[in-house]
Short mmCIF file of C-alpha atoms in Angstrom, two decimals:
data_model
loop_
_atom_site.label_atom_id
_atom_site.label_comp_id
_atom_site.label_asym_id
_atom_site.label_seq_id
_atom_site.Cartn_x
_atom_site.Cartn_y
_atom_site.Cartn_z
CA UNK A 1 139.73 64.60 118.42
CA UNK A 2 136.35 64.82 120.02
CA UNK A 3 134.03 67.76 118.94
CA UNK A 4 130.38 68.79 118.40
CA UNK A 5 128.67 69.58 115.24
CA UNK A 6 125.26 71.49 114.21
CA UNK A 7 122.95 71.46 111.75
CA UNK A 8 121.00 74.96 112.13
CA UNK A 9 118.43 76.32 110.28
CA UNK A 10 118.37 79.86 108.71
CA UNK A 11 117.47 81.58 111.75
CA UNK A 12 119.82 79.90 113.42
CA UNK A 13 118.36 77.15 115.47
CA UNK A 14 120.06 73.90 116.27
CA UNK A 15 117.79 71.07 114.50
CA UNK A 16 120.42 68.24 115.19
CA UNK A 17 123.42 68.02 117.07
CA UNK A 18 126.19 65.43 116.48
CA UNK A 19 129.09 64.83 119.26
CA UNK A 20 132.18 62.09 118.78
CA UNK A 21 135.72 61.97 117.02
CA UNK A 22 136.25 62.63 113.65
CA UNK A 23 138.60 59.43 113.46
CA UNK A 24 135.74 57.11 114.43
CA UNK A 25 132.65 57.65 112.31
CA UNK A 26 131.38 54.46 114.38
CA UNK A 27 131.03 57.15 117.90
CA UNK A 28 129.53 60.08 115.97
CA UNK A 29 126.03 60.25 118.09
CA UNK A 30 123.29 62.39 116.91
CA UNK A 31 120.09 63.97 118.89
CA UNK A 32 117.18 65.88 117.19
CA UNK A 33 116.12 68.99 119.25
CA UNK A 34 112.50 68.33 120.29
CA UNK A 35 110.35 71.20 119.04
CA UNK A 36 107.30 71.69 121.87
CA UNK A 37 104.09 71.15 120.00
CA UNK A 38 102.84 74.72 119.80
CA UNK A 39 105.83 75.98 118.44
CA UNK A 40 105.50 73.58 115.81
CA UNK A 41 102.25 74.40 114.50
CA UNK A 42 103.35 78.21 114.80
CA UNK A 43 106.00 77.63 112.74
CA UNK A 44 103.74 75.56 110.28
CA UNK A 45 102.36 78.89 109.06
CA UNK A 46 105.33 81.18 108.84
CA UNK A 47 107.98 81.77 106.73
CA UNK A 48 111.02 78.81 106.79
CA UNK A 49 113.99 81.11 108.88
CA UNK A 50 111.20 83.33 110.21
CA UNK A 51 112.32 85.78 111.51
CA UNK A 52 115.31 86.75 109.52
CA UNK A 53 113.96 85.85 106.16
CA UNK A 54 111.45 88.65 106.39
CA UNK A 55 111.08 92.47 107.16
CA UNK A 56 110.22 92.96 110.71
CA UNK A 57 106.84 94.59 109.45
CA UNK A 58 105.69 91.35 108.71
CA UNK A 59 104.10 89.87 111.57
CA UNK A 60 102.49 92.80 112.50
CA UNK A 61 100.83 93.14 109.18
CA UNK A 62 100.16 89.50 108.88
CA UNK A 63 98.33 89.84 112.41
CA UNK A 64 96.08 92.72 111.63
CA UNK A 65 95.46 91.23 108.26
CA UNK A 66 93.78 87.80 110.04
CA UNK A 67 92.06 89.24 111.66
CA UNK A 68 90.50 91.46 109.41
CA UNK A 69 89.90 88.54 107.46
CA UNK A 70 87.93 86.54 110.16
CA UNK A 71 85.52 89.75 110.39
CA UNK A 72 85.40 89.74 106.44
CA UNK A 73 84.31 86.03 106.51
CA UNK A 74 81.34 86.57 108.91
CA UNK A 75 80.00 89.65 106.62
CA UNK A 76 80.64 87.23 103.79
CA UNK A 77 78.06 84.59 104.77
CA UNK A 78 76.17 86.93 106.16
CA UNK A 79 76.06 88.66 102.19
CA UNK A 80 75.71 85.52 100.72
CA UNK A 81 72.74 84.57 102.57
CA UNK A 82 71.16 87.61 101.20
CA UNK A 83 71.70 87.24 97.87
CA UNK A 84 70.56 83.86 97.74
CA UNK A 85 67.34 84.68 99.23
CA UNK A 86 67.30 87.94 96.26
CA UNK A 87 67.82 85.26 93.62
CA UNK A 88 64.48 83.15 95.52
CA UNK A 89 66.64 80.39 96.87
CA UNK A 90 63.49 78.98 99.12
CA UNK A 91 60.42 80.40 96.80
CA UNK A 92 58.98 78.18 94.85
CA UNK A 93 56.88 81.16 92.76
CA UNK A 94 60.30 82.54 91.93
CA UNK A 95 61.50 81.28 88.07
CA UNK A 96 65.15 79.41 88.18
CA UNK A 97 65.51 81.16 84.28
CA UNK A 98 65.27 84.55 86.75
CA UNK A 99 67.88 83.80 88.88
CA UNK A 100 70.23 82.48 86.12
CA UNK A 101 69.88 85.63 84.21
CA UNK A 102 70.72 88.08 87.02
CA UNK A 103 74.24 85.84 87.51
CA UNK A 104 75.03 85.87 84.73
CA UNK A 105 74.48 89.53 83.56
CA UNK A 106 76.05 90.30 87.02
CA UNK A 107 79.48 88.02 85.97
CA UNK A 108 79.37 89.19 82.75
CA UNK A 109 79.60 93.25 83.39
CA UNK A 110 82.06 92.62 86.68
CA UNK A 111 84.28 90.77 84.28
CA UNK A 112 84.32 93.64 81.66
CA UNK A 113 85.03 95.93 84.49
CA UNK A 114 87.78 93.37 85.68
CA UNK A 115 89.35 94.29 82.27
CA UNK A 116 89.23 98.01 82.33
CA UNK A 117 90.40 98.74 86.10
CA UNK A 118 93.30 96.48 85.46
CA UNK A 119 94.22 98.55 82.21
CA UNK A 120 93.33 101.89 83.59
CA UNK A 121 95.40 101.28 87.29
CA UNK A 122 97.31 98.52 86.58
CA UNK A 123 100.50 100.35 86.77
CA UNK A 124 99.13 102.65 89.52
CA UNK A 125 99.08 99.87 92.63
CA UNK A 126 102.41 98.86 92.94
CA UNK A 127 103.44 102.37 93.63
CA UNK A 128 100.52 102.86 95.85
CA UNK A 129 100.18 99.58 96.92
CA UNK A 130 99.17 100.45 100.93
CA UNK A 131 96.39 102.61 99.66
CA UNK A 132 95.09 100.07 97.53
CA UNK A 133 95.32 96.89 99.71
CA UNK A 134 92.71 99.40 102.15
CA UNK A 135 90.86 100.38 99.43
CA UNK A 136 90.07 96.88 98.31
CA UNK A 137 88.09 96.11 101.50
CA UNK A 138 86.32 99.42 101.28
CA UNK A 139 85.00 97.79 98.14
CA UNK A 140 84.38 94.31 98.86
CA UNK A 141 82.53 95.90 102.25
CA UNK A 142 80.76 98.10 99.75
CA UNK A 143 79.19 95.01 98.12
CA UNK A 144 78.71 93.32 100.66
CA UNK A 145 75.92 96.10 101.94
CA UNK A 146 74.54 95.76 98.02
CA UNK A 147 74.24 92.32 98.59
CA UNK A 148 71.49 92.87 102.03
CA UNK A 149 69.60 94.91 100.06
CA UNK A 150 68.87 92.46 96.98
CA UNK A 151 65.53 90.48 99.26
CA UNK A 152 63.70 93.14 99.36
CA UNK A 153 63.81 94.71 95.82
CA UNK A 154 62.02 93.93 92.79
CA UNK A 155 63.12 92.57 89.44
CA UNK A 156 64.78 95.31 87.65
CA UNK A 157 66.58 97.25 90.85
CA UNK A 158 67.62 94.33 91.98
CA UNK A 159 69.47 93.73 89.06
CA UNK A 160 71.05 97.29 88.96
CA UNK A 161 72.12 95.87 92.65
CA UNK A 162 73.71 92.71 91.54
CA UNK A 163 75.30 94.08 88.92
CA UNK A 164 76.70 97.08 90.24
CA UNK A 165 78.14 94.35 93.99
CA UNK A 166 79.56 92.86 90.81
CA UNK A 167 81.50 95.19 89.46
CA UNK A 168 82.42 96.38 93.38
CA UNK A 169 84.19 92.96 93.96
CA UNK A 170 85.70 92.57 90.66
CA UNK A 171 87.68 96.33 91.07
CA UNK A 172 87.97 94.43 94.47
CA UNK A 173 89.79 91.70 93.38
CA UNK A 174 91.91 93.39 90.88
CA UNK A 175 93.58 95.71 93.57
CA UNK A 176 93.85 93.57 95.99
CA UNK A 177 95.66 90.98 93.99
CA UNK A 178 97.91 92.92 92.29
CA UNK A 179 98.54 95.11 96.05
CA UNK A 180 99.38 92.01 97.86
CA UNK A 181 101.62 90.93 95.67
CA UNK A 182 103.82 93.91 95.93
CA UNK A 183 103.82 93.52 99.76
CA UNK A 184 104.64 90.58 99.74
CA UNK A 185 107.35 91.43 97.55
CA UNK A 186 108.09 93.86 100.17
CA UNK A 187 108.17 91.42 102.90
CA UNK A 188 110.24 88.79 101.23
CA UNK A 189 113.99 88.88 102.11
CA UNK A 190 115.58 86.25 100.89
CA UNK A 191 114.34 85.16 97.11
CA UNK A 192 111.49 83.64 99.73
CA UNK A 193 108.46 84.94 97.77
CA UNK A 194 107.40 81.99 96.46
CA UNK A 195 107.09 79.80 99.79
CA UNK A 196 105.97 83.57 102.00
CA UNK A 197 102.87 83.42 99.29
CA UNK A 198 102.30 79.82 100.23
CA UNK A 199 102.68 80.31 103.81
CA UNK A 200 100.18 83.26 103.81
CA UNK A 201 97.40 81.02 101.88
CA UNK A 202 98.06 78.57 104.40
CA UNK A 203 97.14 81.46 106.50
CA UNK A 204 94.20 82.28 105.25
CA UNK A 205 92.55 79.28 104.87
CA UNK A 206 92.93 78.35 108.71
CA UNK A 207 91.83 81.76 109.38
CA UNK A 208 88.82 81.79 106.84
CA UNK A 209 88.02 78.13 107.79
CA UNK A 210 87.37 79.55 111.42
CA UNK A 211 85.70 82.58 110.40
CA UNK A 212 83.49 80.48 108.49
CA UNK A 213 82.20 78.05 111.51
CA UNK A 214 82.07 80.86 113.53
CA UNK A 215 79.83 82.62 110.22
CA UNK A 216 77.86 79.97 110.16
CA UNK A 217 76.48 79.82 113.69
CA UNK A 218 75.66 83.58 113.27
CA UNK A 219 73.59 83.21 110.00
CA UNK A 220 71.63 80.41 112.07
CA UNK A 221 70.95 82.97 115.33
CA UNK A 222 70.53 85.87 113.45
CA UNK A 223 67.29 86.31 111.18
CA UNK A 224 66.18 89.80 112.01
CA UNK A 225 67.03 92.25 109.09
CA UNK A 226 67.57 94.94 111.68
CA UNK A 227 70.18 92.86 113.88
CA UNK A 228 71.30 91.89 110.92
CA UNK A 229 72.35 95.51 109.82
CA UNK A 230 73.18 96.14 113.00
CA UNK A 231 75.69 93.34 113.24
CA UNK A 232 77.17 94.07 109.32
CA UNK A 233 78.54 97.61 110.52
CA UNK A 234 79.84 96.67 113.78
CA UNK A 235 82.48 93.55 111.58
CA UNK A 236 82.70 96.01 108.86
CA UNK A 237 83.60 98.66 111.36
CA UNK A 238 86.20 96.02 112.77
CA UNK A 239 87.51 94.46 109.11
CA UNK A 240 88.58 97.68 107.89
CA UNK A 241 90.16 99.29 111.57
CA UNK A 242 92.49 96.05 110.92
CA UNK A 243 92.90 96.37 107.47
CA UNK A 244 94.59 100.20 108.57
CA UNK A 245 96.13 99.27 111.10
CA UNK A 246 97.71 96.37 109.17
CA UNK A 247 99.03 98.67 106.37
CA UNK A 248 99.73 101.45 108.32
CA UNK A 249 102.20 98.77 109.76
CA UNK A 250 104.12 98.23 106.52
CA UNK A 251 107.50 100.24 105.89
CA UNK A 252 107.87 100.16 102.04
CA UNK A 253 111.65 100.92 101.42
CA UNK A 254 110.67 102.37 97.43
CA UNK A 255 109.84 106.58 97.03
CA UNK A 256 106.52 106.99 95.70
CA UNK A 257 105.07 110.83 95.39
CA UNK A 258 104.34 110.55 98.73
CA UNK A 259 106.88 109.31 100.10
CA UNK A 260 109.82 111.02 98.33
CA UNK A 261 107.97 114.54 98.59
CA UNK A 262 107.93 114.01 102.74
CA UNK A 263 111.44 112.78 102.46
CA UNK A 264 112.78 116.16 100.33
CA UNK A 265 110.94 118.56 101.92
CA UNK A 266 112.32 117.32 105.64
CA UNK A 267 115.81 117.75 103.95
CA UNK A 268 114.73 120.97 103.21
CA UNK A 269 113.66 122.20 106.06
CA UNK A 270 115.78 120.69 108.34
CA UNK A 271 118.67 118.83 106.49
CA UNK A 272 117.64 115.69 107.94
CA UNK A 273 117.69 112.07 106.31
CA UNK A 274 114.32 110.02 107.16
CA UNK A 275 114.33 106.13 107.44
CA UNK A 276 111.43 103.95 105.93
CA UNK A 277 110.27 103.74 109.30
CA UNK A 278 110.14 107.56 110.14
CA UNK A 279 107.94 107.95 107.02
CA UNK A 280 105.61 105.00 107.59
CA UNK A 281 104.25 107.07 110.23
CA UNK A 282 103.79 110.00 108.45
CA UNK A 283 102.42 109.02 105.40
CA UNK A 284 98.64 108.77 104.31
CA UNK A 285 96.69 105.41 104.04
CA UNK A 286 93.71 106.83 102.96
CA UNK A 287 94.66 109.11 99.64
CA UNK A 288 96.64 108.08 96.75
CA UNK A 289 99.75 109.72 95.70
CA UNK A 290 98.48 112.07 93.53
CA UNK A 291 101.56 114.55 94.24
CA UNK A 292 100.92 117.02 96.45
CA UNK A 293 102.83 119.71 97.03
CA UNK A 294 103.02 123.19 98.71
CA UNK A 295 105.33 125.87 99.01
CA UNK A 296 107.58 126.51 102.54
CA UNK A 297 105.20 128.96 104.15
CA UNK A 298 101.84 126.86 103.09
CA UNK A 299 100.68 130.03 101.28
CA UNK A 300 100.69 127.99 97.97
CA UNK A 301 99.32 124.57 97.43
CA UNK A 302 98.92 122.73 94.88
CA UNK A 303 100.23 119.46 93.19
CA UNK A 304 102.60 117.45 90.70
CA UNK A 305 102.45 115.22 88.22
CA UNK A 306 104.06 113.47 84.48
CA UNK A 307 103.42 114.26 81.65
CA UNK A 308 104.07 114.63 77.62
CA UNK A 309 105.77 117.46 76.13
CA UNK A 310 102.40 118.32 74.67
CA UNK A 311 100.66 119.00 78.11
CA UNK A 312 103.61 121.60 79.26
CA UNK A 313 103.61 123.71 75.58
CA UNK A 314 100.23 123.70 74.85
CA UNK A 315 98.13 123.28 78.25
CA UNK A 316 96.91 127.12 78.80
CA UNK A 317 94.08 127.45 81.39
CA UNK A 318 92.34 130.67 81.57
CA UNK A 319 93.59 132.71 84.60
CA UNK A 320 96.53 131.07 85.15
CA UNK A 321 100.15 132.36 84.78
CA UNK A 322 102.19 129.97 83.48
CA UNK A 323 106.32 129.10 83.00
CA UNK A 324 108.61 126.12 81.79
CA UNK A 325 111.81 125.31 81.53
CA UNK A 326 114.17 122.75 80.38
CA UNK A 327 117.11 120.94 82.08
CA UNK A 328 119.49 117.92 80.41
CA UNK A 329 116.82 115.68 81.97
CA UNK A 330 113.33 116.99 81.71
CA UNK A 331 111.21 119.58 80.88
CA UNK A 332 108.99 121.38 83.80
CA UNK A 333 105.95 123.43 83.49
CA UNK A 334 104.37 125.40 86.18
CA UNK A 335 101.18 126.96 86.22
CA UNK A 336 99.92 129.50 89.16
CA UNK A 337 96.95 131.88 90.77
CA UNK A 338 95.70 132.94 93.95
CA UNK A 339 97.31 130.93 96.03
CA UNK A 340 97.28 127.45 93.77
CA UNK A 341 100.34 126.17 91.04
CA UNK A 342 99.72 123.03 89.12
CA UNK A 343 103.80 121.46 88.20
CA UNK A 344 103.80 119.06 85.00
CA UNK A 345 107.49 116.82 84.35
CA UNK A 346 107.86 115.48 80.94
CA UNK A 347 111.30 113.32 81.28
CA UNK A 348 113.79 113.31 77.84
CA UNK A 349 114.39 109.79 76.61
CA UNK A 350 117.51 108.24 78.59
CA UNK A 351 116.30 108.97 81.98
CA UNK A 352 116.32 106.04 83.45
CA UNK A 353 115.60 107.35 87.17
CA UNK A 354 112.48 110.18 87.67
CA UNK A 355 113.82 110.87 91.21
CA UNK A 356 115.90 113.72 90.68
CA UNK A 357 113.14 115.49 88.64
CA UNK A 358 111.05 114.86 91.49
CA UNK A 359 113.20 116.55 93.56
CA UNK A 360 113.92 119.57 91.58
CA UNK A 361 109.95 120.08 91.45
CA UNK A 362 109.65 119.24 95.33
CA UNK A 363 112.08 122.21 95.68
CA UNK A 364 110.61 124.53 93.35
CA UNK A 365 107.08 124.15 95.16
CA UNK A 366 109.36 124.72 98.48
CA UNK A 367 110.85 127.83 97.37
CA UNK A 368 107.69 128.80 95.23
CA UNK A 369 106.16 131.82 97.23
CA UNK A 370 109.66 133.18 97.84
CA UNK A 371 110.23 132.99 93.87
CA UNK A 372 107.30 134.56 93.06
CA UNK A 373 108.12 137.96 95.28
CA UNK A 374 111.28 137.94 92.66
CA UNK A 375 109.46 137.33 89.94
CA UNK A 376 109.53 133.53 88.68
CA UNK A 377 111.00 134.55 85.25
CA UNK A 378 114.10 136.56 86.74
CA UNK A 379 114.28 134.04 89.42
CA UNK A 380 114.54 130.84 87.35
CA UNK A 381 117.39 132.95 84.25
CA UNK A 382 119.10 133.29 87.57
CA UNK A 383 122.54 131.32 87.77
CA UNK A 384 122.20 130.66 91.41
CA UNK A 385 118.20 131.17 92.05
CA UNK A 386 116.71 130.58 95.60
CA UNK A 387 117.23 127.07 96.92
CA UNK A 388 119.46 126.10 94.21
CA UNK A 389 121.22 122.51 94.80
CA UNK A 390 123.99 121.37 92.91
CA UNK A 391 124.00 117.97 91.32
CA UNK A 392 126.94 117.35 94.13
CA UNK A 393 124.45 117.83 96.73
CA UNK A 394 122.16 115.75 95.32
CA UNK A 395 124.26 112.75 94.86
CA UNK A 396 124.79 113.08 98.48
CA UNK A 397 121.73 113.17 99.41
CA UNK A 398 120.60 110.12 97.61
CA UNK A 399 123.96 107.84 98.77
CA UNK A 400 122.35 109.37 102.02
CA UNK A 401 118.83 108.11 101.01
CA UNK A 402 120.32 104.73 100.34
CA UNK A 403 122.39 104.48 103.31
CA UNK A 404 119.21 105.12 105.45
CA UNK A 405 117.37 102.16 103.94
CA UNK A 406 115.61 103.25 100.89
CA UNK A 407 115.48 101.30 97.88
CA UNK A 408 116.14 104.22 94.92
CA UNK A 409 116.15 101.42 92.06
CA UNK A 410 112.58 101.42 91.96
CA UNK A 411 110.23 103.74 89.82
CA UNK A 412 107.45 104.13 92.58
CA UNK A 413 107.27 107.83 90.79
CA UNK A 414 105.03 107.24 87.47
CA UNK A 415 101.72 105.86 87.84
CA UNK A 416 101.19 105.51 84.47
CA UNK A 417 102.76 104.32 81.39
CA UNK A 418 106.34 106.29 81.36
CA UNK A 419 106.62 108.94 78.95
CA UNK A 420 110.11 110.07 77.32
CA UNK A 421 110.82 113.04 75.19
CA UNK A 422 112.93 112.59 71.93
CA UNK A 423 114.93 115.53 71.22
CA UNK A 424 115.93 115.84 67.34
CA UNK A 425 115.88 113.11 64.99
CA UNK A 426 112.84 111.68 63.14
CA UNK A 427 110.90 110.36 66.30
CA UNK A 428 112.12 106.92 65.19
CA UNK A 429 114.20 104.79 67.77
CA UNK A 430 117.75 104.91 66.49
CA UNK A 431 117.66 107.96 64.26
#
């Protein structure tokens, strides 16, 4: 019996197709699909399966993101050039002991400060990952405008500048590492992240290889300082417009503060489920999720955040009125005046998701203005106070969440190192 067979690759193009019998291996035929040229090449640089073996936020991003990184080659030369001439690359009156000395004091701080950020916000990127993928650029861009202003300083200032463009790209270098890396994450669908990663350094370096020829006929045209200034804020201007528009591309499936708090409050307000893509266009690129949160009307702002059980029992700011209370799952302290309430979660040991705390404190700020008319004390010994959801309703709504897209495995909540509350016992794990 005569039939045709396929091999296809994961995105379901035919790479070879075979046509004969099966009882004749002799007449099995085989022709290769010719590939045109500049599909070829495009391909070279993307994903294996691209399309289906990544979200469809990926191209976008990837196309905002070189180009962004063109501009950010041009300023780079452009930097460079200026520092060399600050170290007396060309001047034979400046000492080579000098220049050696402001490097290294420069490396060795920037390192230090490597150390630190990545200790101090290590655990805060992934979370926030789109804020700080932009807010490495604002750094490195930062620098960059250190670096023009190293010719024309003397000794002593100029090493305050080095060091301090330094320390800029080091915090540089840290989040944008460790942001990309959750993206990617983010982007890879099929166990792909290894080959994406190679793929998007294989990216880079055409793009950066480009924006370096292109770099390097602008350093030789341009000499005048002003034109030169000039110039630096119109590709900085450019590098960081892509760099938002290539996050603001991204739809992260995980809840962080930001993300969950949009997502509660609309099912407050209006009982509706939001996708990943719905929020990607509501959320902010340009603050961190800190936790904000305000009450229905807007009369009360203020925000949320985790904590030990220390900071709820014993945190007492003057002028403030304060209440907590305690659920199977947390503990939740809430501190208000004139118009502003500060919320503080400490989670009890074996609570393995924050989300529903979140929640619960989302709706409290929701409700907030309303409880405080009935008095928060009365309101919260209530059995049934305002806006009261029952754990029923909340499964619901999360099966809902998941349903719609959202990825409710990850802690995107805590920013910092997670905090649990022992109840009883010694304090010893165990007892």
């Amino acid at each position: 019996m005569s039939r045709t067979m396929y091999d296809i690759d994961p995105a379901g193009n035919v790479i070879t197709t075979y046509t004969g019998t099966d009882s004749d291996k002799e007449t099995l035929r085989s022709e290769k699909t010719k590939v045109p040229l500049a599909k070829a090449v495009f391909y070279a640089f993307l994903p294996a399966g691209f399309p289906h073996t990544v979200t469809d936020d990926y191209l976008p991003y990837q196309t905002y993101d070189s180009l962004q990184a063109f501009a950010s080659s041009i300023t780079s030369l452009l930097a460079n050039r200026a520092v060399l001439e600050g170290l007396g690359v060309g001047d034979s009156s400046t000492s080579p002991t000098g220049a050696l000395i402001l490097k290294i004091t420069g490396d060795t701080i920037s390192r230090i400060a490597t150390i630190l950020f990545a200790h101090r916000m290590g655990q805060a990127i992934e979370p926030e990952c789109k804020f700080y993928r932009f807010l490495a650029d604002i750094l490195n861009d930062s620098a960059q405008f250190l670096d023009l202003l190293t010719p024309a300083l003397p000794y002593f200032p100029k090493l305050g500048i080095i060091v301090s463009a330094g320390v800029l790209r080091s915090l540089c270098g840290v989040a944008a590492n460790a942001s990309k890396a959750s993206l990617s994450a983010h982007f890879a669908l099929t166990g792909n992240l290894a080959e994406l990663n190679a793929k998007e350094a294989s990216q880079e370096t055409i793009v950066s290889l480009l924006g370096m020829l292109v770099g390097s006929l602008v350093v030789r045209l341009v000499e005048d300082k002003q034109v030169v200034w000039v110039l630096m804020m119109v590709l900085v201007g450019v590098h960081l417009a892509m760099n938002y528009r290539a996050v603001r591309c991204v739809k992260m499936r995980t809840l962080n503060r930001q993300r969950a708090t949009i997502v509660f409050r609309e099912w407050l307000e209006h009982n509706t489920i939001l996708n990943p893509d719905h929020v990607a266009q509501r959320e902010s690129i340009l603050t961190s999720g800190r936790g904000n949160v305000s009450s229905k009307s807007g009369e009360y702002t203020g925000f949320c955040d985790f904590g030990t059980y220390s900071d709820i029992m014993s945190w007492n700011p003057r002028g403030y009125h304060r209440y907590d209370f305690e659920t199977n799952t947390y503990f939740l302290g809430i501190w208000h005046r004139a118009g502003n309430f500060y919320m503080r979660l400490a989670l009890k040991e074996g609570t393995t998701s924050a989300l529903g705390a979140w929640f619960d404190a989302v709706n409290h700020a929701y409700h907030f203005d309303s409880a405080l008319k009935d008095g928060l004390q009365s309101h919260y010994e209530n059995e049934m106070p305002l806006g009261y959801v029952s754990d029923e309703q909340k499964d619901s709504l999360f099966s809902a969440l998941r349903t719609a897209g959202w990825d409710l495995n990850t802690n995107a909540l805590e920013t910092r190192l997670p905090i649990r509350v022992r109840v009883g016992g010694d304090g010893k794990k165990g007892m």
